[in-house]
mmCIF file of N, CA and C in Angstrom:
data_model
loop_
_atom_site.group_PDB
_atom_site.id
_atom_site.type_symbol
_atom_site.label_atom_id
_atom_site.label_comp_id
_atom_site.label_asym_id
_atom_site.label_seq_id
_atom_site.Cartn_x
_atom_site.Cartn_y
_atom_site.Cartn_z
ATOM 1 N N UNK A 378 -140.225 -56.244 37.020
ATOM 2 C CA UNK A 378 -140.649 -54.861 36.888
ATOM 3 C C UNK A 378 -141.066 -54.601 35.442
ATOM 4 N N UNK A 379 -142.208 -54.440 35.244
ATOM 5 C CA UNK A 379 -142.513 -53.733 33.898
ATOM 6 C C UNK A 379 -141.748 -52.398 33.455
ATOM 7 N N UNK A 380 -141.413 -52.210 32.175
ATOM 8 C CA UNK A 380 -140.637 -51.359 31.626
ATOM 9 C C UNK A 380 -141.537 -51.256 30.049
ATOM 10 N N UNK A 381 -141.854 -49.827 29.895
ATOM 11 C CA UNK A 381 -142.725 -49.652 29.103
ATOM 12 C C UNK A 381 -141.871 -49.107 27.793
ATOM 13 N N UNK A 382 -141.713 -49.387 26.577
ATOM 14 C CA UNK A 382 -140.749 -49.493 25.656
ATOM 15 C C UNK A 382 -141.308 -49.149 24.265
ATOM 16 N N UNK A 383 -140.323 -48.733 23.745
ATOM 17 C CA UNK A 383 -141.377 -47.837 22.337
ATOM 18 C C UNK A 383 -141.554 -49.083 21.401
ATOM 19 N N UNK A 384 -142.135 -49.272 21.113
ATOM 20 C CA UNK A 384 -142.840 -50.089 20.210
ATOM 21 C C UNK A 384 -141.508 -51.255 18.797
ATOM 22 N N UNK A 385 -141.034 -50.578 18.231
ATOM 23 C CA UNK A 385 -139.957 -50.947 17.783
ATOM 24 C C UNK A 385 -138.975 -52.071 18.782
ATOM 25 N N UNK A 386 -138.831 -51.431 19.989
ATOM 26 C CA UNK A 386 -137.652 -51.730 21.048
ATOM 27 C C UNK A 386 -138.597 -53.657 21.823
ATOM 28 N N UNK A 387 -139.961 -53.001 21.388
ATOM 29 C CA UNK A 387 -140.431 -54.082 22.607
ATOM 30 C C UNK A 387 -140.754 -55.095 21.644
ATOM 31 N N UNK A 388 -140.948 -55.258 20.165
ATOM 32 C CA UNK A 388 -140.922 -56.322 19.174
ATOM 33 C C UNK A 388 -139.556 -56.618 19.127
ATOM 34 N N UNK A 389 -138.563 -56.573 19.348
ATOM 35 C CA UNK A 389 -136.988 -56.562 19.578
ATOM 36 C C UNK A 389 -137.020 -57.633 20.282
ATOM 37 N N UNK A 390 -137.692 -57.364 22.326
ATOM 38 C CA UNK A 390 -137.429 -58.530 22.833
ATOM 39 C C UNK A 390 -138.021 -59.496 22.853
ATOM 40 N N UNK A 391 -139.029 -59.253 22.237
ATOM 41 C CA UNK A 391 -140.286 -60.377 21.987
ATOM 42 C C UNK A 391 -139.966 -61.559 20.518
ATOM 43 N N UNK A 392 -139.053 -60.647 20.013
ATOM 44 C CA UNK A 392 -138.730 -61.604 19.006
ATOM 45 C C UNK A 392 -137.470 -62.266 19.562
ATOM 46 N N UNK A 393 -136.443 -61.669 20.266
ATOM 47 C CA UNK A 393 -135.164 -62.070 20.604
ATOM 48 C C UNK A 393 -135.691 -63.763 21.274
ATOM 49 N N UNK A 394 -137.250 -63.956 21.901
ATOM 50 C CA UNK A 394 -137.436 -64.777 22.491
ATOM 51 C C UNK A 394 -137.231 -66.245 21.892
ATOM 52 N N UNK A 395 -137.566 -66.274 20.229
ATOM 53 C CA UNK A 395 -138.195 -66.796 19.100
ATOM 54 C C UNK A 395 -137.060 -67.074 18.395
ATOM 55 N N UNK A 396 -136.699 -66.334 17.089
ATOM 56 C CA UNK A 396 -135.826 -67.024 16.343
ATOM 57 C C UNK A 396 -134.940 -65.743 15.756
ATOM 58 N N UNK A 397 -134.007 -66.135 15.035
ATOM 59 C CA UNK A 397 -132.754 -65.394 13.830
ATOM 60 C C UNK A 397 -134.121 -64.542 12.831
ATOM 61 N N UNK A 398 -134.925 -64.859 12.328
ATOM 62 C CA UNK A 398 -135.525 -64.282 11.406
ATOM 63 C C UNK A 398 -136.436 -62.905 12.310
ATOM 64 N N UNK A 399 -137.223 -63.504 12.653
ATOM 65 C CA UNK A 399 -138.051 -62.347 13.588
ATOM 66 C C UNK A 399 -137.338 -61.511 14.131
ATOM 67 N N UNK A 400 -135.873 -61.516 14.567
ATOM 68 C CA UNK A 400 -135.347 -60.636 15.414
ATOM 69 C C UNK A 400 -134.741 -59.182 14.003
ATOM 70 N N UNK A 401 -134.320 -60.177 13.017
ATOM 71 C CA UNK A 401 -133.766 -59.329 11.701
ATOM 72 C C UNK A 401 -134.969 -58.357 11.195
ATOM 73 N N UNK A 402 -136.195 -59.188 11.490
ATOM 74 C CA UNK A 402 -137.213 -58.010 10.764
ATOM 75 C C UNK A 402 -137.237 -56.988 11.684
ATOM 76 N N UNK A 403 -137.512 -56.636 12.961
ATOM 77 C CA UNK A 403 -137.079 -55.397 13.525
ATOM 78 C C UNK A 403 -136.324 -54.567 13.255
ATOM 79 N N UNK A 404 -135.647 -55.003 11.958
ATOM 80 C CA UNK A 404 -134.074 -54.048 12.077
ATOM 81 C C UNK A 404 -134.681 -53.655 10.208
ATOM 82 N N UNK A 405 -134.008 -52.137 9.973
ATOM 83 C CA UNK A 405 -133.836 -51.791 8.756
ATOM 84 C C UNK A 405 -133.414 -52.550 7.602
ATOM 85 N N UNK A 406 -133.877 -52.505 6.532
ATOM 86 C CA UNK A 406 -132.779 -53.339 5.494
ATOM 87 C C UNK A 406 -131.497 -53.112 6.026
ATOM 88 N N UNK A 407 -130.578 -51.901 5.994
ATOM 89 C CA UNK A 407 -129.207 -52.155 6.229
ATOM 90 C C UNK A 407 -129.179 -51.146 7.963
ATOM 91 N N UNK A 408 -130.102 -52.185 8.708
ATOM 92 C CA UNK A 408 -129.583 -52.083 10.288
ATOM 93 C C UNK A 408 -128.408 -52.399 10.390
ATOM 94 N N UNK A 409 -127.858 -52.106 11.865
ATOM 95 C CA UNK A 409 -126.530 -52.916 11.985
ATOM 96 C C UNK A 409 -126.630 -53.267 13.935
ATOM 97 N N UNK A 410 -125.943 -54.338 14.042
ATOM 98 C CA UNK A 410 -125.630 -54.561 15.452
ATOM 99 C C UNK A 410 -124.579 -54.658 15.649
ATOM 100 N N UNK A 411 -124.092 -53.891 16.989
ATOM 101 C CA UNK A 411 -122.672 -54.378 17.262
ATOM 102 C C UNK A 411 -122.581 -55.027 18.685
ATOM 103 N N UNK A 412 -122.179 -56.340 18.481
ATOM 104 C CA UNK A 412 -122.150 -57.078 19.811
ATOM 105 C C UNK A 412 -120.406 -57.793 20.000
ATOM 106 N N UNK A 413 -120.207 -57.786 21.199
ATOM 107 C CA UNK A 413 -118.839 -58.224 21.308
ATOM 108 C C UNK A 413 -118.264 -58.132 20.372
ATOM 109 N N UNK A 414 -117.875 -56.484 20.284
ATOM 110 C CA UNK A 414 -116.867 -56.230 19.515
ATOM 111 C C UNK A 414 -116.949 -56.602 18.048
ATOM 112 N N UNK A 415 -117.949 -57.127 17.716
ATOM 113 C CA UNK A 415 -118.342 -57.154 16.083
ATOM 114 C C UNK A 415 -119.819 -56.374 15.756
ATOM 115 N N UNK A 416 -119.565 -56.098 14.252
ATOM 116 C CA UNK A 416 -120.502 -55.167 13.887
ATOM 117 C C UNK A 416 -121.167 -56.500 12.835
ATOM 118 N N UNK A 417 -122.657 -56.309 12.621
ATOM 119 C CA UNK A 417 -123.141 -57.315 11.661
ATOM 120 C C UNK A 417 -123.902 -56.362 11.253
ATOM 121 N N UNK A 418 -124.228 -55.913 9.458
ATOM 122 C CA UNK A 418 -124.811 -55.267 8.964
ATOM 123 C C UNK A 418 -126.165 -56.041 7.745
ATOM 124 N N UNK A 419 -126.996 -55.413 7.842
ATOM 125 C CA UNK A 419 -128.084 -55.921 6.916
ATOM 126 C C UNK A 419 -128.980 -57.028 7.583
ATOM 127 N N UNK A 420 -130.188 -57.902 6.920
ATOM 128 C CA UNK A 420 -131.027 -58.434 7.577
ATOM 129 C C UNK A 420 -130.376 -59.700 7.730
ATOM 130 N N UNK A 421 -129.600 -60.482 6.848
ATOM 131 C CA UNK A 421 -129.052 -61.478 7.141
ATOM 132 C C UNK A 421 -128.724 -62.003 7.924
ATOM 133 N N UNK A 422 -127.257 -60.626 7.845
ATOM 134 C CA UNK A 422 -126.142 -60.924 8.781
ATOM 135 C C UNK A 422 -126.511 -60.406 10.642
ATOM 136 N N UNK A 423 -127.748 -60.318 10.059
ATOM 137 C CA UNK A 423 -128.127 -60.071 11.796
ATOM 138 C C UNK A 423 -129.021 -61.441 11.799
ATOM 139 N N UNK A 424 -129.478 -61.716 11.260
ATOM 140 C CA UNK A 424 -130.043 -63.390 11.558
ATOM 141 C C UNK A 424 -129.317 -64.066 11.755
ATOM 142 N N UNK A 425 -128.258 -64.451 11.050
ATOM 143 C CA UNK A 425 -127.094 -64.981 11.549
ATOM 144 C C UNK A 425 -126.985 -64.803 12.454
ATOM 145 N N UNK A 426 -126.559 -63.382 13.043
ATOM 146 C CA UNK A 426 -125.891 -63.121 14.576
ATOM 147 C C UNK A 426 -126.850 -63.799 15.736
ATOM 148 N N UNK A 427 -127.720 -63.873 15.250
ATOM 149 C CA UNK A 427 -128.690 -64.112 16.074
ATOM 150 C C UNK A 427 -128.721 -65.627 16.509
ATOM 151 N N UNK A 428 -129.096 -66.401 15.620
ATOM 152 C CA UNK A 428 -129.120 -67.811 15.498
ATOM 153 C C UNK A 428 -127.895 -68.592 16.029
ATOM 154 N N UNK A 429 -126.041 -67.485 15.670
ATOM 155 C CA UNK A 429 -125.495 -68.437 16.493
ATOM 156 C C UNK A 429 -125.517 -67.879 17.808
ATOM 157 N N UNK A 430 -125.693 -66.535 18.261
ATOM 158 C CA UNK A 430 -125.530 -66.966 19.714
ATOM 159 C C UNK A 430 -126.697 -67.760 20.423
ATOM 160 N N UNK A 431 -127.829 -67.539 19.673
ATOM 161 C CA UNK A 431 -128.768 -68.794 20.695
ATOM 162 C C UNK A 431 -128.366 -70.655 20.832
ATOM 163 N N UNK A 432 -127.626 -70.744 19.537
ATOM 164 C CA UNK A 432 -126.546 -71.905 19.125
ATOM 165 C C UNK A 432 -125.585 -72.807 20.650
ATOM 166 N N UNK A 433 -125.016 -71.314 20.845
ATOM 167 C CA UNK A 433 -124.035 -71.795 21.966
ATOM 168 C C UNK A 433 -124.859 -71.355 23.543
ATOM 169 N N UNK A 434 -126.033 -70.594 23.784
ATOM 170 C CA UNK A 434 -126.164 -70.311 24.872
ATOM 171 C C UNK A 434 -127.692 -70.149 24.768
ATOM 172 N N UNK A 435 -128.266 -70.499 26.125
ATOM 173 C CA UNK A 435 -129.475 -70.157 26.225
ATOM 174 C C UNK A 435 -129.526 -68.833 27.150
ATOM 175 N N UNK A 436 -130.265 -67.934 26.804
ATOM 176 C CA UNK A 436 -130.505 -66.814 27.575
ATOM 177 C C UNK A 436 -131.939 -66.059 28.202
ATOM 178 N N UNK A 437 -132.250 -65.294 28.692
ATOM 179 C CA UNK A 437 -132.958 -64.500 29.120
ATOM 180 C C UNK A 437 -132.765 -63.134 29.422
ATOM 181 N N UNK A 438 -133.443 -62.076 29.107
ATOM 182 C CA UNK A 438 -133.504 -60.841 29.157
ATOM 183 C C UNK A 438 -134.626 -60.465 29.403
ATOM 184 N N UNK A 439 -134.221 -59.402 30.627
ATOM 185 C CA UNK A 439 -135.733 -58.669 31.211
ATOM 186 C C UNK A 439 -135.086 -57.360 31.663
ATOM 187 N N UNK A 440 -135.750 -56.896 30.353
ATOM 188 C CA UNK A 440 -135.360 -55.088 30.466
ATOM 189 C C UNK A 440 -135.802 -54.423 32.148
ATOM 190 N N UNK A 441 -135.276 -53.264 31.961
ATOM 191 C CA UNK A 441 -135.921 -53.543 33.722
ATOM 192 C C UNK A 441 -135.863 -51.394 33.797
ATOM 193 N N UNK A 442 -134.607 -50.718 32.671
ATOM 194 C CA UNK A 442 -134.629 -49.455 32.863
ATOM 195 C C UNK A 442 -134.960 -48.506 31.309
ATOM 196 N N UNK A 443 -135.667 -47.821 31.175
ATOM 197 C CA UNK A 443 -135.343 -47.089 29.942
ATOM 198 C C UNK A 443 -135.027 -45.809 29.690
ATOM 199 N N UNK A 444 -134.280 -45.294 29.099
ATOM 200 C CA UNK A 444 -133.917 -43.593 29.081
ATOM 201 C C UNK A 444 -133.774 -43.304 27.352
ATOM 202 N N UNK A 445 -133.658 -41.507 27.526
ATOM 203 C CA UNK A 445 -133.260 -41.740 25.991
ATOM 204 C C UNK A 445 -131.915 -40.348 26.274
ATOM 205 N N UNK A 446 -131.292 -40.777 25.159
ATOM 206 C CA UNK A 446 -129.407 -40.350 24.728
ATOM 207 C C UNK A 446 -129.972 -39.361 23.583
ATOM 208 N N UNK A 447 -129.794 -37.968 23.432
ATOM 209 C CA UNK A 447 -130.120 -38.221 22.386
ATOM 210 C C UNK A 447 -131.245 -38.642 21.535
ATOM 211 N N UNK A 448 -130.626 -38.951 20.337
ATOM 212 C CA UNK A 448 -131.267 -39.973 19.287
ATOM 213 C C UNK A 448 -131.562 -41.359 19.911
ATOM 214 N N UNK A 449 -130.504 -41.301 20.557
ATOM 215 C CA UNK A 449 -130.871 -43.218 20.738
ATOM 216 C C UNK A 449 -131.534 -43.198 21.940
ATOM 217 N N UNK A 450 -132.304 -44.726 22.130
ATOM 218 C CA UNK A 450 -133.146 -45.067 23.520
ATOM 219 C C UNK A 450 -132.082 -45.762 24.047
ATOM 220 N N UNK A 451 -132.134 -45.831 25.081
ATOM 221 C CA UNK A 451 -130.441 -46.962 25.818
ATOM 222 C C UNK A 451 -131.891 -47.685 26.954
ATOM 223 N N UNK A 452 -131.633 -48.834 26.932
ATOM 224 C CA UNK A 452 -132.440 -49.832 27.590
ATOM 225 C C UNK A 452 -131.743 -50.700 28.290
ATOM 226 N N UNK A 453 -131.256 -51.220 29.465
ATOM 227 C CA UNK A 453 -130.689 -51.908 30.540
ATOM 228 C C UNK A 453 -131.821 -52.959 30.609
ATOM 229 N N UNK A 454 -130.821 -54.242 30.877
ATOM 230 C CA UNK A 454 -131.764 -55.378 30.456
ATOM 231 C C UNK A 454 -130.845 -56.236 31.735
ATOM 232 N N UNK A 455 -131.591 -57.331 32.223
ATOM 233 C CA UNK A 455 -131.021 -58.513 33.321
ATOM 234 C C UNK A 455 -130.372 -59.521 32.451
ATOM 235 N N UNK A 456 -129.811 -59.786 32.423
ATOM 236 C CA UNK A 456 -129.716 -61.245 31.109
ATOM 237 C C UNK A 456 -128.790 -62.492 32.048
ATOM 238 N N UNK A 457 -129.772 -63.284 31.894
ATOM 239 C CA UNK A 457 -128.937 -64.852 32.635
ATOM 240 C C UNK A 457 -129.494 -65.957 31.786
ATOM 241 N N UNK A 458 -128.259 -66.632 31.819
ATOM 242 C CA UNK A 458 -128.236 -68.322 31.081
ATOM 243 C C UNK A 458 -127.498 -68.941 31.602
ATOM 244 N N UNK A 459 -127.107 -69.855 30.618
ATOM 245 C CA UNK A 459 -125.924 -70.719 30.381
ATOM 246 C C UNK A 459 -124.352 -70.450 29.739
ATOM 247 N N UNK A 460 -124.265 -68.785 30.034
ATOM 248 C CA UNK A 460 -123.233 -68.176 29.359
ATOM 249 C C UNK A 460 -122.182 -67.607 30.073
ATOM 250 N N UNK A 461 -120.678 -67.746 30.245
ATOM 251 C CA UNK A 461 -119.905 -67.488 30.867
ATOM 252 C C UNK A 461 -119.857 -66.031 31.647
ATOM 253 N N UNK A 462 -120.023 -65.871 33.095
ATOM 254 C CA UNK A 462 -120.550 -64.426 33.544
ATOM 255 C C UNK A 462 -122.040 -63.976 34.021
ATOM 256 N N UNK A 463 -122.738 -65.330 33.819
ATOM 257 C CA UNK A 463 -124.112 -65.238 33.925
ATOM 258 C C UNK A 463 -124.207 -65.195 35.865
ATOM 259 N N UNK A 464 -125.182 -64.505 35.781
ATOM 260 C CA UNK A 464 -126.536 -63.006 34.841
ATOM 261 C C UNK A 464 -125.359 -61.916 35.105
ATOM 262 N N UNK A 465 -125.701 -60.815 34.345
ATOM 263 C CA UNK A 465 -125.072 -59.594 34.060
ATOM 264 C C UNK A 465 -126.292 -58.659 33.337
ATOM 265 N N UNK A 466 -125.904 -56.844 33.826
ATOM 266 C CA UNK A 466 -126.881 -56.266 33.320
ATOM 267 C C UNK A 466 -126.221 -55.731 31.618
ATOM 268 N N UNK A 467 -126.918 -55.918 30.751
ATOM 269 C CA UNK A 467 -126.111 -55.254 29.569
ATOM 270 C C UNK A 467 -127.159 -53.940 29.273
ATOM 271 N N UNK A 468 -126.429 -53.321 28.653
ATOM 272 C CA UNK A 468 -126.883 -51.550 27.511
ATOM 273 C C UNK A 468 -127.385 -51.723 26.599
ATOM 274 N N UNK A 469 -128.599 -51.901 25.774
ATOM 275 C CA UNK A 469 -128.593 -52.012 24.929
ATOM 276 C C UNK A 469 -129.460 -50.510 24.111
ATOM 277 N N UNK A 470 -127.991 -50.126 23.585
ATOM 278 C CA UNK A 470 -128.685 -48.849 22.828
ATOM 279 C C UNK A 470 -128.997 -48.816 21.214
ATOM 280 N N UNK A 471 -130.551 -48.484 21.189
ATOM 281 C CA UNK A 471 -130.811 -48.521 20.067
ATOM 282 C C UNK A 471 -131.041 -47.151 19.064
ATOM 283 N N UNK A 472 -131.524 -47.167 18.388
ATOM 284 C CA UNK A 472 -131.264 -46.353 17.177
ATOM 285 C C UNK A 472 -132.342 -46.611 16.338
ATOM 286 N N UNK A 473 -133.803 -45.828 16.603
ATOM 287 C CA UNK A 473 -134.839 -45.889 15.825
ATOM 288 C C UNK A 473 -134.838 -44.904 14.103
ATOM 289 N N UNK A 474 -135.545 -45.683 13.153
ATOM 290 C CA UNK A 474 -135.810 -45.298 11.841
ATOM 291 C C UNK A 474 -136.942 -45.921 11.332
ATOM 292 N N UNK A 475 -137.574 -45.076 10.953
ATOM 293 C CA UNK A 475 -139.386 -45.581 10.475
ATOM 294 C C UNK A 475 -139.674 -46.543 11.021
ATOM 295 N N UNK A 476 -140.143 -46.390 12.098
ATOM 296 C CA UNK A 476 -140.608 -47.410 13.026
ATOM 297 C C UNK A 476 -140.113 -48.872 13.026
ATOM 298 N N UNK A 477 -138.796 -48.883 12.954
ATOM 299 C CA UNK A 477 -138.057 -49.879 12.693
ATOM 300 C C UNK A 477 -136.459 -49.806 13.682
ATOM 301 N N UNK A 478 -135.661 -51.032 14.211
ATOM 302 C CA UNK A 478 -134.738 -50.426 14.401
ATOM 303 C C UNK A 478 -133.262 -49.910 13.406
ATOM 304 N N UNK A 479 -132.904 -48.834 13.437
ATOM 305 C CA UNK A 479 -131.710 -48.705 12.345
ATOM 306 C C UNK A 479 -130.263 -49.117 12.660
ATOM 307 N N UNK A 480 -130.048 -48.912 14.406
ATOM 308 C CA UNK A 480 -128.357 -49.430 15.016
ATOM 309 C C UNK A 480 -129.147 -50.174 16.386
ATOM 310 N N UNK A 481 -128.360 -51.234 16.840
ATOM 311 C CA UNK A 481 -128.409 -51.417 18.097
ATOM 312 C C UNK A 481 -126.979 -51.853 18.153
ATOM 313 N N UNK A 482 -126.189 -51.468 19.589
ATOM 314 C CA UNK A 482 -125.153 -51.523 20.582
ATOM 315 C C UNK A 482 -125.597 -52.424 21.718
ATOM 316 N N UNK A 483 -125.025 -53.764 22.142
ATOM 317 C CA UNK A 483 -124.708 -53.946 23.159
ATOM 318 C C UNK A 483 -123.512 -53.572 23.641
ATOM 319 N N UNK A 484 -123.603 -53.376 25.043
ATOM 320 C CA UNK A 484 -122.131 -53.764 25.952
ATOM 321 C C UNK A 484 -122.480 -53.425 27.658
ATOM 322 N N UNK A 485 -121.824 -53.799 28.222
ATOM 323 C CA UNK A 485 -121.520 -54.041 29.765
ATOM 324 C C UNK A 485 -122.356 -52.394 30.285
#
């Protein structure tokens, strides 16, 4: 299903496809993500975040709903791999700033 996504949100999954670096430039100098229960702040430490979970798991994500909260866009995504629980739908709410992202939240 196509899911039409603000511009910021849809260089997000297009980079998530690719690598740790491309996914950090989407994000503010001091973006932050919080995934399982950890928060990673700045461009780095979200490259990092990035690089190891593709490390231990291969994945896929195919957004499929979009709404907006608020400030934030909340985007529901399919995600299946090689990762304990696979496929599952996750939340992923983001948090736009100058056409950039400023917070993203995963969770269940």
């Amino acid at each position: 299903m196509q899911t039409t996504l603000p511009d910021p949100i849809s260089r997000y999954f297009a980079a998530d496809k690719s690598d740790g670096a491309a996914v950090a430039q989407c994000f503010t100098e001091t973006g932050r993500v919080t995934d399982e229960k950890q928060t990673y702040r700045g461009r780095d430490a979200i490259r990092k975040w990035r690089e190891e979970a593709t490390s231990q798991y291969t994945y896929t994500v195919e957004p499929f709903s979009v709404r907006t909260d608020g400030e934030a866009v909340i985007v529901t995504g399919h995600v299946s791999g090689n990762f304990p629980g696979s496929p599952v739908d996750l939340k992923y709410r983001f948090v736009l700033a100058d056409g950039e992202i400023d917070s993203l939240e995963i969770a269940l």
